CSV table of C-alpha atoms and ligand atoms in Angstrom, one decimal:
chain,number,residue,atom,x,y,z
A,21,MET,CA,-28.2,-12.5,-5.6
A,22,HIS,CA,-24.9,-12.9,-3.9
A,23,ASP,CA,-25.3,-9.2,-3.1
A,24,ILE,CA,-28.0,-9.9,-0.5
A,25,SER,CA,-26.1,-12.7,1.3
A,26,ARG,CA,-22.9,-10.7,1.5
A,27,ARG,CA,-24.7,-7.6,2.7
A,28,SER,CA,-26.4,-9.5,5.5
A,29,PHE,CA,-23.1,-11.0,6.3
A,30,LEU,CA,-21.7,-7.5,6.8
A,31,PHE,CA,-24.6,-6.4,8.8
A,32,GLY,CA,-23.7,-9.2,11.2
A,33,LEU,CA,-20.3,-7.6,11.6
A,34,ALA,CA,-21.2,-4.0,11.7
A,35,ALA,CA,-23.1,-2.1,14.3
A,36,THR,CA,-25.6,-0.5,12.0
A,37,PRO,CA,-26.7,-0.9,8.4
A,38,ILE,CA,-26.4,2.9,7.9
A,39,ALA,CA,-22.8,2.2,7.1
A,40,LEU,CA,-23.8,1.3,3.5
A,41,THR,CA,-24.9,4.8,2.8
A,42,ALA,CA,-22.0,6.5,4.5
A,43,GLY,CA,-20.2,7.0,1.3
A,44,CYS,CA,-23.0,9.2,-0.1
A,45,ALA,CA,-23.5,11.1,3.1
A,46,LEU,CA,-19.9,12.0,3.2
A,47,GLY,CA,-19.7,12.9,-0.4
A,48,GLN,CA,-18.8,15.8,-2.6
A,49,SER,CA,-21.6,18.1,-1.4
A,50,ASN,CA,-19.5,18.6,1.7
A,51,PRO,CA,-15.8,18.6,0.9
A,52,VAL,CA,-13.5,19.1,3.9
A,53,GLY,CA,-11.7,22.4,3.5
A,54,VAL,CA,-8.0,22.5,3.6
A,55,SER,CA,-7.7,26.0,2.2
A,56,GLY,CA,-6.7,28.3,5.0
A,57,ALA,CA,-5.5,25.2,6.9
A,58,ALA,CA,-3.7,26.2,10.0
A,59,ARG,CA,-1.5,23.1,10.6
A,60,ARG,CA,1.7,22.4,8.8
A,61,LEU,CA,2.1,18.9,7.3
A,62,PRO,CA,4.2,16.8,9.7
A,63,ILE,CA,7.1,15.0,8.0
A,64,PRO,CA,7.8,11.6,9.4
A,65,PRO,CA,11.4,11.7,10.7
A,66,LEU,CA,14.0,9.5,9.0
A,67,ALA,CA,14.6,6.5,11.1
A,68,THR,CA,18.0,6.6,12.9
A,69,ALA,CA,20.2,3.7,12.3
A,70,THR,CA,23.5,2.3,13.4
A,71,VAL,CA,25.9,0.7,11.0
A,72,ASP,CA,28.0,-2.1,12.5
A,73,ALA,CA,31.5,-3.2,11.5
A,74,SER,CA,30.2,-5.5,8.8
A,75,GLY,CA,28.2,-2.7,7.3
A,76,THR,CA,24.8,-3.9,8.4
A,77,ARG,CA,22.4,-1.0,8.9
A,78,HIS,CA,20.4,-1.6,12.0
A,79,PHE,CA,17.0,-0.1,12.8
A,80,THR,CA,14.8,-0.3,15.9
A,81,LEU,CA,11.0,-0.2,15.7
A,82,ARG,CA,8.6,-0.3,18.7
A,83,ALA,CA,4.9,-0.7,18.1
A,84,GLY,CA,3.0,0.9,20.9
A,85,VAL,CA,0.0,2.9,22.0
A,86,GLY,CA,-0.2,6.6,22.3
A,87,THR,CA,-2.4,9.7,21.8
A,88,ALA,CA,-2.4,12.0,18.8
A,89,GLU,CA,-4.0,15.2,17.8
A,90,ILE,CA,-5.2,14.1,14.4
A,91,VAL,CA,-7.9,16.7,14.3
A,92,ALA,CA,-6.9,20.0,15.8
A,93,GLY,CA,-8.0,20.3,19.5
A,94,LYS,CA,-9.0,16.7,19.7
A,95,SER,CA,-7.1,14.0,21.5
A,96,THR,CA,-7.3,10.5,19.9
A,97,PRO,CA,-5.9,7.3,21.3
A,98,THR,CA,-3.7,5.8,18.5
A,99,TRP,CA,-1.1,3.2,17.8
A,100,GLY,CA,2.3,4.0,16.2
A,101,PHE,CA,5.9,2.9,15.6
A,102,ASN,CA,8.4,4.8,17.8
A,103,GLY,CA,5.7,7.4,18.5
A,104,SER,CA,2.0,7.9,18.8
A,105,ILE,CA,1.0,7.6,15.1
A,106,LEU,CA,2.5,6.2,11.9
A,107,GLY,CA,6.3,5.5,12.0
A,108,PRO,CA,9.7,6.9,11.0
A,109,THR,CA,10.7,6.7,7.3
A,110,ILE,CA,13.2,3.9,6.9
A,111,ARG,CA,15.8,4.5,4.2
A,112,ALA,CA,18.4,2.1,2.9
A,113,ARG,CA,20.4,1.6,-0.3
A,114,ARG,CA,20.3,-1.3,-2.7
A,115,GLY,CA,23.1,-3.7,-1.8
A,116,GLU,CA,23.0,-2.8,1.8
A,117,GLN,CA,22.4,-5.4,4.6
A,118,VAL,CA,19.6,-4.2,6.9
A,119,SER,CA,18.5,-5.6,10.2
A,120,PHE,CA,15.7,-4.7,12.6
A,121,THR,CA,14.8,-5.0,16.2
A,122,VAL,CA,11.0,-4.9,16.3
A,123,ASP,CA,9.4,-4.8,19.8
A,124,ASN,CA,5.6,-5.2,20.3
A,125,THR,CA,4.4,-3.3,23.3
A,126,LEU,CA,0.8,-3.4,22.1
A,127,PRO,CA,-1.9,-5.4,24.0
A,128,GLU,CA,-2.3,-7.7,20.9
A,129,PRO,CA,-0.1,-9.8,18.7
A,130,THR,CA,0.9,-8.0,15.5
A,131,THR,CA,3.4,-8.3,12.6
A,132,VAL,CA,5.5,-5.9,10.6
A,133,HIS,CA,5.3,-6.6,6.8
A,134,TRP,CA,7.6,-4.8,4.4
A,135,HIS,CA,5.2,-4.1,1.6
A,136,GLY,CA,6.9,-4.2,-1.9
A,137,MET,CA,10.2,-5.6,-0.5
A,138,HIS,CA,12.0,-8.5,-2.0
A,139,VAL,CA,12.7,-10.4,1.2
A,140,PRO,CA,13.1,-14.0,2.5
A,141,ALA,CA,9.7,-15.4,3.4
A,142,ARG,CA,10.6,-15.9,7.1
A,143,PHE,CA,11.3,-12.1,7.3
A,144,ASP,CA,8.3,-11.0,5.2
A,145,GLY,CA,6.3,-10.1,8.3
A,146,GLY,CA,3.1,-11.7,7.0
A,147,PRO,CA,0.6,-13.5,9.2
A,148,HIS,CA,3.0,-16.4,10.0
A,149,GLN,CA,5.5,-14.0,11.7
A,150,SER,CA,3.3,-13.1,14.6
A,151,ILE,CA,5.0,-11.0,17.4
A,152,GLU,CA,3.2,-11.6,20.7
A,153,PRO,CA,2.7,-8.7,23.1
A,154,GLY,CA,6.0,-8.1,24.9
A,155,ALA,CA,7.9,-10.1,22.3
A,156,ARG,CA,10.7,-9.1,19.9
A,157,TRP,CA,11.3,-10.0,16.2
A,158,GLN,CA,14.7,-9.5,14.5
A,159,PRO,CA,14.5,-9.8,10.7
A,160,ALA,CA,17.5,-9.1,8.4
A,161,TRP,CA,18.1,-9.2,4.7
A,162,THR,CA,20.1,-7.6,1.9
A,163,VAL,CA,18.2,-4.9,0.0
A,164,ASN,CA,18.3,-6.0,-3.7
A,165,GLN,CA,15.8,-4.2,-5.9
A,166,PRO,CA,15.5,-0.9,-7.7
A,167,GLY,CA,15.1,2.4,-5.8
A,168,ALA,CA,11.4,2.9,-4.8
A,169,THR,CA,8.9,4.1,-2.3
A,170,LEU,CA,7.8,1.1,-0.2
A,171,TRP,CA,6.1,0.9,3.1
A,172,TYR,CA,5.6,-1.2,6.2
A,173,HIS,CA,2.5,-2.1,8.1
A,174,PRO,CA,1.1,-4.9,10.4
A,175,HIS,CA,-0.3,-8.0,8.7
A,176,PRO,CA,-1.9,-10.2,11.5
A,177,HIS,CA,-4.5,-12.4,9.9
A,178,GLY,CA,-8.0,-11.0,10.6
A,179,SER,CA,-6.8,-7.7,12.3
A,180,THR,CA,-4.8,-5.9,9.7
A,181,GLU,CA,-7.5,-3.3,9.0
A,182,LYS,CA,-7.7,-2.2,12.6
A,183,HIS,CA,-4.0,-2.2,13.2
A,184,VAL,CA,-3.3,0.0,10.2
A,185,TYR,CA,-6.4,2.2,10.9
A,186,ARG,CA,-5.2,2.8,14.5
A,187,GLY,CA,-2.0,4.3,13.0
A,188,LEU,CA,0.6,1.6,12.3
A,189,ALA,CA,2.2,2.4,9.0
A,190,GLY,CA,5.4,4.0,7.7
A,191,LEU,CA,7.4,4.5,4.5
A,192,PHE,CA,10.5,2.5,3.5
A,193,LEU,CA,12.6,4.3,0.8
A,194,VAL,CA,15.1,2.4,-1.2
A,195,ASP,CA,17.8,4.3,-3.1
A,196,ASP,CA,20.1,3.1,-5.8
A,197,GLU,CA,22.4,4.6,-8.5
A,198,VAL,CA,19.4,5.1,-10.8
A,199,THR,CA,17.3,7.1,-8.3
A,200,ASP,CA,20.5,9.0,-7.3
A,201,SER,CA,21.2,10.1,-10.8
A,202,ALA,CA,17.5,10.9,-11.8
A,203,ASP,CA,17.2,14.6,-12.1
A,204,LEU,CA,14.3,14.9,-9.7
A,205,PRO,CA,13.7,16.8,-6.4
A,206,LYS,CA,15.4,14.7,-3.8
A,207,THR,CA,15.9,16.5,-0.5
A,208,TYR,CA,13.8,14.7,2.0
A,209,GLY,CA,11.2,16.9,3.7
A,210,VAL,CA,12.2,19.9,1.6
A,211,ASP,CA,11.3,19.2,-2.0
A,212,ASP,CA,10.9,15.4,-1.7
A,213,ILE,CA,7.9,15.0,0.5
A,214,PRO,CA,6.4,11.8,1.9
A,215,LEU,CA,2.6,11.9,1.9
A,216,ILE,CA,0.6,9.2,3.6
A,217,ILE,CA,-3.1,9.6,2.7
A,218,GLN,CA,-5.7,8.0,5.0
A,219,ASP,CA,-9.4,8.5,5.9
A,220,LYS,CA,-10.6,8.3,9.4
A,221,ARG,CA,-13.8,8.7,11.4
A,222,PHE,CA,-14.2,9.8,15.0
A,223,THR,CA,-16.7,9.2,17.8
A,224,ALA,CA,-18.0,12.1,19.9
A,225,ASP,CA,-15.2,11.7,22.5
A,226,GLY,CA,-12.5,11.9,19.8
A,227,SER,CA,-11.7,8.2,19.5
A,228,LEU,CA,-11.3,6.5,16.2
A,229,ASP,CA,-14.6,5.1,15.2
A,230,GLU,CA,-14.3,1.5,14.3
A,231,SER,CA,-18.0,0.7,14.6
A,232,ASP,CA,-19.3,0.7,11.0
A,233,SER,CA,-18.0,-1.2,8.1
A,234,THR,CA,-19.1,-0.7,4.5
A,235,ASP,CA,-18.6,-3.2,1.7
A,236,VAL,CA,-15.1,-1.8,1.3
A,237,GLY,CA,-14.4,-1.7,5.1
A,238,LEU,CA,-14.0,1.4,7.3
A,239,LEU,CA,-14.7,4.5,5.2
A,240,GLY,CA,-13.7,7.7,6.9
A,241,ASP,CA,-15.3,11.2,6.6
A,242,THR,CA,-12.0,12.9,7.5
A,243,LEU,CA,-9.0,13.0,5.2
A,244,VAL,CA,-5.7,12.7,7.1
A,245,THR,CA,-2.2,13.3,5.7
A,246,ASN,CA,0.8,12.1,7.6
A,247,GLY,CA,-1.4,11.7,10.6
A,248,ILE,CA,-3.2,15.1,10.7
A,249,ALA,CA,-6.4,16.5,9.2
A,250,GLY,CA,-6.3,19.8,7.3
A,251,ALA,CA,-2.6,20.2,6.5
A,252,TYR,CA,-0.7,22.6,4.4
A,253,LEU,CA,2.8,22.3,3.1
A,254,PRO,CA,5.1,25.3,2.8
A,255,VAL,CA,6.9,25.0,-0.5
A,256,THR,CA,10.3,26.6,-1.1
A,257,THR,CA,11.3,25.2,-4.5
A,258,GLN,CA,9.7,25.7,-7.9
A,259,ARG,CA,8.7,22.0,-8.0
A,260,VAL,CA,8.0,19.4,-5.4
A,261,ARG,CA,8.0,15.7,-5.6
A,262,LEU,CA,5.3,14.0,-3.5
A,263,ARG,CA,5.8,10.4,-2.6
A,264,ILE,CA,2.2,9.4,-2.1
A,265,LEU,CA,1.0,6.3,-0.3
A,266,ASN,CA,-2.7,5.3,-0.1
A,267,GLY,CA,-2.6,3.9,3.4
A,268,SER,CA,-6.4,3.7,3.7
A,269,SER,CA,-8.4,0.6,4.5
A,270,GLY,CA,-10.7,0.7,1.5
A,271,ARG,CA,-10.9,4.2,0.0
A,272,MET,CA,-9.6,4.8,-3.5
A,273,TYR,CA,-8.3,8.2,-4.4
A,274,ASN,CA,-8.7,10.0,-7.8
A,275,LEU,CA,-6.0,12.6,-7.1
A,276,GLY,CA,-5.6,15.8,-9.0
A,277,PHE,CA,-5.4,19.5,-8.3
A,278,SER,CA,-8.4,21.8,-7.8
A,279,ASP,CA,-7.4,23.9,-10.9
A,280,ASP,CA,-6.8,20.7,-12.9
A,281,ARG,CA,-3.1,21.7,-13.4
A,282,GLN,CA,-0.8,19.2,-15.0
A,283,PHE,CA,1.7,17.2,-12.9
A,284,HIS,CA,4.1,14.5,-13.8
A,285,LEU,CA,4.0,10.9,-12.6
A,286,VAL,CA,7.6,9.7,-12.1
A,287,ALA,CA,7.3,6.5,-10.2
A,288,THR,CA,4.9,3.8,-9.1
A,289,ASP,CA,5.0,1.0,-6.5
A,290,GLY,CA,8.3,-0.6,-7.4
A,291,GLY,CA,10.3,2.4,-8.8
A,292,LEU,CA,10.9,5.0,-11.4
A,293,LEU,CA,8.9,4.9,-14.7
A,294,ALA,CA,10.8,4.9,-18.0
A,295,ALA,CA,9.8,8.5,-18.5
A,296,PRO,CA,7.6,11.0,-16.7
A,297,VAL,CA,4.0,10.9,-17.6
A,298,ALA,CA,2.0,14.2,-17.8
A,299,LEU,CA,-1.4,13.8,-16.1
A,300,THR,CA,-4.2,15.7,-14.4
A,301,ARG,CA,-5.6,12.8,-12.5
A,302,ILE,CA,-4.0,9.6,-11.0
A,303,ARG,CA,-6.0,6.8,-9.4
A,304,VAL,CA,-4.5,5.2,-6.2
A,305,SER,CA,-6.1,2.2,-4.6
A,306,PRO,CA,-5.2,1.0,-1.1
A,307,GLY,CA,-1.6,0.0,-0.7
A,308,GLU,CA,-0.4,1.6,-4.0
A,309,ARG,CA,2.2,4.4,-4.2
A,310,VAL,CA,2.7,7.1,-6.8
A,311,GLU,CA,5.4,9.7,-7.0
A,312,ILE,CA,4.4,12.9,-8.7
A,313,VAL,CA,6.3,16.2,-9.4
A,314,VAL,CA,4.3,19.4,-9.5
A,315,ALA,CA,5.2,23.1,-10.1
A,316,VAL,CA,3.8,25.9,-7.9
A,317,ALA,CA,4.3,29.5,-9.0
A,318,ALA,CA,5.9,32.1,-6.7
A,319,GLY,CA,3.5,33.4,-4.1
A,320,ALA,CA,0.7,31.0,-5.2
A,321,SER,CA,-0.8,27.9,-3.8
A,322,ALA,CA,-2.0,24.6,-5.3
A,323,LEU,CA,-4.7,22.4,-3.8
A,324,LEU,CA,-4.3,18.6,-4.1
A,325,ARG,CA,-7.7,17.0,-3.9
A,326,THR,CA,-9.3,13.7,-4.5
A,327,HIS,CA,-12.0,14.0,-7.1
A,328,PRO,CA,-15.1,11.9,-7.7
A,329,PHE,CA,-14.2,9.2,-10.1
A,330,GLU,CA,-15.4,10.2,-13.6
A,331,ASP,CA,-15.9,6.6,-14.5
A,332,ARG,CA,-17.1,5.5,-10.9
A,333,ALA,CA,-13.7,3.6,-10.9
A,334,GLY,CA,-15.4,1.1,-13.3
A,335,LEU,CA,-18.1,0.1,-10.7
A,336,PRO,CA,-21.7,-0.5,-11.5
A,337,ALA,CA,-23.9,2.6,-11.2
A,338,GLY,CA,-26.2,1.4,-8.5
A,339,ASP,CA,-23.5,0.4,-6.1
A,340,ALA,CA,-20.8,3.0,-6.5
A,341,ALA,CA,-21.9,5.5,-3.8
A,342,GLY,CA,-21.4,3.0,-1.0
A,343,PHE,CA,-17.8,2.5,-2.1
A,344,GLY,CA,-16.9,6.1,-1.7
A,345,VAL,CA,-15.9,6.7,-5.3
A,346,ALA,CA,-18.3,9.7,-5.7
A,347,ASP,CA,-16.6,11.5,-2.7
A,348,SER,CA,-14.3,14.5,-2.9
A,349,PHE,CA,-11.9,15.7,-0.2
A,350,ASP,CA,-9.2,18.3,-0.1
A,351,VAL,CA,-6.0,16.5,0.6
A,352,LEU,CA,-3.1,19.1,0.9
A,353,GLU,CA,-2.6,22.7,0.2
A,354,LEU,CA,0.9,23.5,-1.2
A,355,ARG,CA,1.8,27.1,-0.3
A,356,GLN,CA,4.6,28.6,-2.3
A,357,GLY,CA,6.9,31.3,-1.0
A,358,ARG,CA,7.8,34.6,-2.7
A,359,SER,CA,11.1,33.5,-4.2
A,360,PRO,CA,11.3,29.8,-4.7
A,361,ASP,CA,14.6,28.1,-5.2
A,362,ALA,CA,15.3,26.6,-8.7
A,363,SER,CA,14.2,23.0,-9.4
A,364,PRO,CA,15.4,20.7,-12.1
A,365,ALA,CA,13.3,20.7,-15.2
A,366,ILE,CA,11.2,17.5,-15.7
A,367,PRO,CA,13.7,15.0,-17.2
A,368,ALA,CA,13.0,13.4,-20.6
A,369,SER,CA,13.7,9.9,-19.3
A,370,LEU,CA,14.1,8.2,-15.9
A,371,ALA,CA,14.9,4.5,-15.8
A,372,ALA,CA,15.7,1.7,-18.2
A,373,LEU,CA,12.8,-0.7,-18.0
A,374,ASP,CA,13.0,-4.0,-19.8
A,375,PRO,CA,10.2,-4.7,-22.3
A,376,VAL,CA,7.7,-7.1,-20.8
A,377,ASP,CA,8.1,-10.5,-22.4
A,378,PRO,CA,5.4,-13.1,-21.5
A,379,SER,CA,6.8,-15.8,-23.7
A,380,GLY,CA,8.6,-18.7,-22.1
A,381,ALA,CA,6.6,-18.5,-18.9
A,382,ALA,CA,7.1,-21.6,-16.7
A,383,ALA,CA,3.6,-21.3,-15.2
A,384,GLU,CA,0.4,-19.6,-15.9
A,385,ARG,CA,-2.1,-19.1,-13.1
A,386,ASP,CA,-5.6,-17.7,-12.9
A,387,PHE,CA,-7.0,-15.7,-10.0
A,388,GLU,CA,-10.7,-14.9,-9.8
A,389,LEU,CA,-11.7,-12.3,-7.4
A,390,ARG,CA,-15.2,-12.4,-5.9
A,391,TRP,CA,-16.7,-11.7,-2.5
A,392,PHE,CA,-13.9,-12.1,0.0
A,393,MET,CA,-12.6,-15.1,-2.1
A,394,ILE,CA,-9.9,-15.8,-4.6
A,395,ASN,CA,-10.8,-18.7,-6.8
A,396,ASN,CA,-13.8,-19.4,-4.7
A,397,THR,CA,-11.8,-20.0,-1.6
A,398,ARG,CA,-10.9,-18.0,1.5
A,399,MET,CA,-7.6,-17.8,3.3
A,400,ASP,CA,-6.5,-20.8,5.3
A,401,MET,CA,-3.2,-20.4,7.2
A,402,ASN,CA,-2.7,-24.2,6.8
A,403,ARG,CA,-3.2,-24.3,3.0
A,404,ILE,CA,-0.5,-23.6,0.5
A,405,ASP,CA,-2.2,-22.6,-2.7
A,406,PHE,CA,0.7,-23.3,-5.0
A,407,SER,CA,4.5,-23.2,-5.3
A,408,ALA,CA,6.4,-21.1,-7.8
A,409,THR,CA,9.9,-22.1,-9.0
A,410,VAL,CA,12.6,-19.6,-8.3
A,411,ASP,CA,14.1,-17.7,-11.3
A,412,THR,CA,11.3,-18.6,-13.7
A,413,THR,CA,8.7,-16.3,-15.3
A,414,GLU,CA,5.1,-16.7,-14.3
A,415,ILE,CA,2.0,-15.2,-15.9
A,416,TRP,CA,-0.8,-14.5,-13.6
A,417,THR,CA,-4.3,-13.6,-15.0
A,418,VAL,CA,-6.3,-11.7,-12.5
A,419,ARG,CA,-10.0,-11.2,-13.0
A,420,ASN,CA,-12.5,-9.3,-10.9
A,421,VAL,CA,-15.7,-11.2,-11.6
A,422,ASP,CA,-17.5,-9.3,-8.9
A,423,ASN,CA,-19.4,-6.0,-8.9
A,424,TRP,CA,-17.3,-4.7,-6.0
A,425,PRO,CA,-14.0,-3.0,-6.2
A,426,HIS,CA,-11.0,-5.1,-5.4
A,427,ASN,CA,-7.3,-4.9,-6.0
A,428,PHE,CA,-4.5,-7.4,-6.1
A,429,HIS,CA,-1.2,-7.4,-4.2
A,430,VAL,CA,1.7,-9.9,-4.4
A,431,HIS,CA,4.4,-10.2,-1.8
A,432,ASP,CA,8.2,-10.6,-2.5
A,433,ALA,CA,8.2,-9.5,-6.1
A,434,GLN,CA,7.4,-6.4,-8.2
A,435,PHE,CA,5.5,-7.3,-11.3
A,436,ARG,CA,4.8,-5.8,-14.7
A,437,ILE,CA,1.4,-5.6,-16.4
A,438,VAL,CA,1.4,-7.6,-19.6
A,439,ASP,CA,-2.0,-6.4,-20.8
A,440,ILE,CA,-5.4,-5.3,-19.6
A,441,ASP,CA,-8.2,-6.9,-21.6
A,442,GLY,CA,-5.6,-7.7,-24.2
A,443,ALA,CA,-4.4,-4.1,-24.6
A,444,SER,CA,-1.0,-2.7,-23.5
A,445,PRO,CA,-1.3,-1.0,-20.1
A,446,PRO,CA,-1.5,2.8,-20.1
A,447,PRO,CA,1.9,4.5,-19.3
A,448,GLU,CA,0.9,5.0,-15.6
A,449,LEU,CA,0.6,1.2,-15.2
A,450,ALA,CA,3.6,0.3,-17.4
A,451,GLY,CA,6.2,0.4,-14.6
A,452,TRP,CA,7.1,-1.8,-11.6
A,453,LYS,CA,4.0,-2.6,-9.5
A,454,ASP,CA,3.2,-4.7,-6.5
A,455,THR,CA,-0.5,-3.7,-6.2
A,456,VAL,CA,-3.0,-3.1,-9.0
A,457,TYR,CA,-6.6,-1.9,-9.0
A,458,THR,CA,-8.9,-4.5,-10.6
A,459,PRO,CA,-12.2,-3.0,-11.8
A,460,PRO,CA,-15.1,-5.3,-12.2
A,461,GLY,CA,-15.0,-7.3,-15.5
A,462,GLN,CA,-11.3,-6.6,-16.3
A,463,ARG,CA,-8.8,-9.2,-17.1
A,464,ILE,CA,-5.3,-8.1,-16.1
A,465,ARG,CA,-2.3,-10.2,-16.9
A,466,LEU,CA,0.9,-9.9,-14.8
A,467,ALA,CA,4.4,-11.0,-15.5
A,468,LEU,CA,6.3,-12.0,-12.3
A,469,ARG,CA,9.6,-13.5,-11.5
A,470,PHE,CA,10.5,-14.7,-8.0
A,471,THR,CA,14.3,-14.7,-7.4
A,472,GLU,CA,16.9,-15.5,-4.9
A,473,HIS,CA,14.9,-16.4,-1.8
A,474,THR,CA,13.4,-19.9,-1.5
A,475,ASP,CA,11.7,-21.6,1.4
A,476,PRO,CA,9.8,-24.9,1.2
A,477,THR,CA,8.0,-24.2,4.4
A,478,ILE,CA,7.1,-20.5,4.9
A,479,PRO,CA,4.7,-18.9,2.3
A,480,TYR,CA,4.3,-15.5,0.9
A,481,MET,CA,0.9,-13.9,0.5
A,482,TYR,CA,-1.2,-12.6,-2.4
A,483,HIS,CA,-4.4,-10.8,-1.6
A,484,CYS,CA,-6.9,-8.0,-2.1
A,485,HIS,CA,-5.4,-4.9,-0.4
A,486,LEU,CA,-8.8,-3.6,0.7
A,487,LEU,CA,-7.9,-4.4,4.2
A,488,MET,CA,-11.3,-5.6,5.4
A,489,HIS,CA,-11.5,-8.0,2.4
A,490,GLU,CA,-8.0,-9.3,3.2
A,491,ASP,CA,-9.0,-9.8,6.9
A,492,GLN,CA,-12.2,-11.6,5.7
A,493,GLY,CA,-10.0,-14.1,3.9
A,494,MET,CA,-9.5,-12.7,0.4
A,495,MET,CA,-5.9,-13.9,0.5
A,496,GLY,CA,-3.9,-17.0,-0.5
A,497,GLN,CA,-0.4,-18.3,0.1
A,498,PHE,CA,2.4,-19.5,-2.1
A,499,LEU,CA,5.9,-20.9,-1.7
A,500,VAL,CA,9.0,-20.1,-3.7
A,501,VAL,CA,11.0,-23.3,-4.1
A,502,GLU,CA,14.2,-24.5,-5.9
A,503,PRO,CA,13.6,-26.5,-9.1
A,504,GLY,CA,12.4,-29.9,-8.0
A,505,GLN,CA,12.2,-29.0,-4.3
A,506,ARG,CA,9.3,-30.6,-2.5
A,507,PRO,CA,7.1,-28.2,-0.5
A,508,ALA,CA,7.2,-29.0,3.2
A,509,PRO,CA,4.5,-26.8,4.7
A,510,PRO,CA,4.3,-26.8,8.5
A,511,ALA,CA,1.8,-29.3,10.0
A,512,THR,CA,0.0,-26.7,12.0
A,513,ALA,CA,-0.5,-23.0,12.0
A,514,PRO,CA,-0.1,-20.3,13.1
A,515,THR,CA,3.7,-20.6,13.2
A,516,GLY,CA,4.7,-18.0,15.7
A,517,GLY,CA,8.0,-16.2,16.0
A,518,GLY,CA,9.1,-16.0,12.5
A,519,HIS,CA,11.7,-18.7,12.5
A,520,GLY,CA,9.2,-21.4,11.4
A,521,GLY,CA,10.9,-24.7,12.0
A,522,HIS,CA,10.8,-27.2,9.2
A,523,SER,CA,8.4,-30.0,9.9
A,524,GLY,CA,8.6,-31.9,6.7
B,606,C2O,CU1,0.6,-4.3,2.2
B,606,C2O,CU2,0.2,-8.3,2.2
B,606,C2O,O1,0.4,-6.3,2.3
B,607,CU,CU1,2.8,-6.7,0.9
B,608,CU,CU1,-11.4,-6.9,-2.3
């Protein structure tokens, strides 16, 4: 029954009800060919930085408009950081102080959120840190978390999907001694390859088509990697590491190779796994990252593809087509040279991960996901949903009680999955995560610990990372406070500027 009301709700937003069938129409009958692709995968440049006398590494980001050739021969108006589309890859070490100058030259307010980063709330870049057109924002913090593939993207409440879809997204790599010493391919752009996967749709004049929304938001019919459609990657080493980000609005990927060859998963959202996991498929929902290592024989090629989900991603049979989970697209062709350089063998182990211990939790919280709502309520910039006490363990039980796909993302901390329907998580979900796919009916328990940064006024977010759902209010806010500290949320929102004065 709630199906009908929410669909008519969407029809109110979207130009045409045809959107709901777009997923089938785009589907596997017509995969987009990458084989024979003529364009080389662009590698986002590493961001240049200056290091001052105190050792602070300073970066500059400028969000602006531009024009990009996403599809060969077509000119598309886009948004980007320091360029027309996407942004430079930011790279910093654990223990390093980083600072940013972020300029907004867009015609709209935006924000820059550091997805996956442990960061003070006032510098998190969520909806409370709005940067007005022409304004500047200057966050700074000390990087203090395991080496990982994180990312940055806008987070203005109600407009996140469009800002990301228009091209605003980039990677943020954290290095530490553990990632340094892991015996993995690690030369950026050579055998350690960033791969931002997105889906887009175009109007006849080549503009991005933002007109139709499905139940999972904008679903594209064109697969785009690092900003272009139909890319190949020249490979020069026996193995390559792909740092994959699902930067799409609502599309989930079931990644694997066209010949079903094995690859090794080595890292998830928050860092390295305990040991590589041999797989032939890996599921990546919006916002999630996976790092894989794959071998390509001399003179051969390998085709990375997203396959139809064998299990419809756990979605009910009647609805799955409209969510895009039956679709298949070629993602990237890896073309090996005649005499590849040697690569390290797949290591037996990677990182020491503490066992997950849910006992002694200071708080247990429940999160029910259903129709743009968490616990039957939609986002309110003026409502703090709860406060967590710093340096205590919390257990969060997340349940998708809907028949739609959702996922669940938490700011500021990486979490571990305690269990899924009472069973230990599979190895690919056993490492550090900040975003997890939540199929209908499943009960997923997370162990979290918020450390170091407290603020009685400025909240962090938790939300569904299907960006249209997030924009529609499938999001809540929490504070991290000192033991006994009274929350003092601001009297009015939005609090612009990112320095949120204390009002309590
Ligand atoms: Cu990737 Cu709250 O965001
Ligand atoms: Cu985030
Ligand atoms: Cu959702």
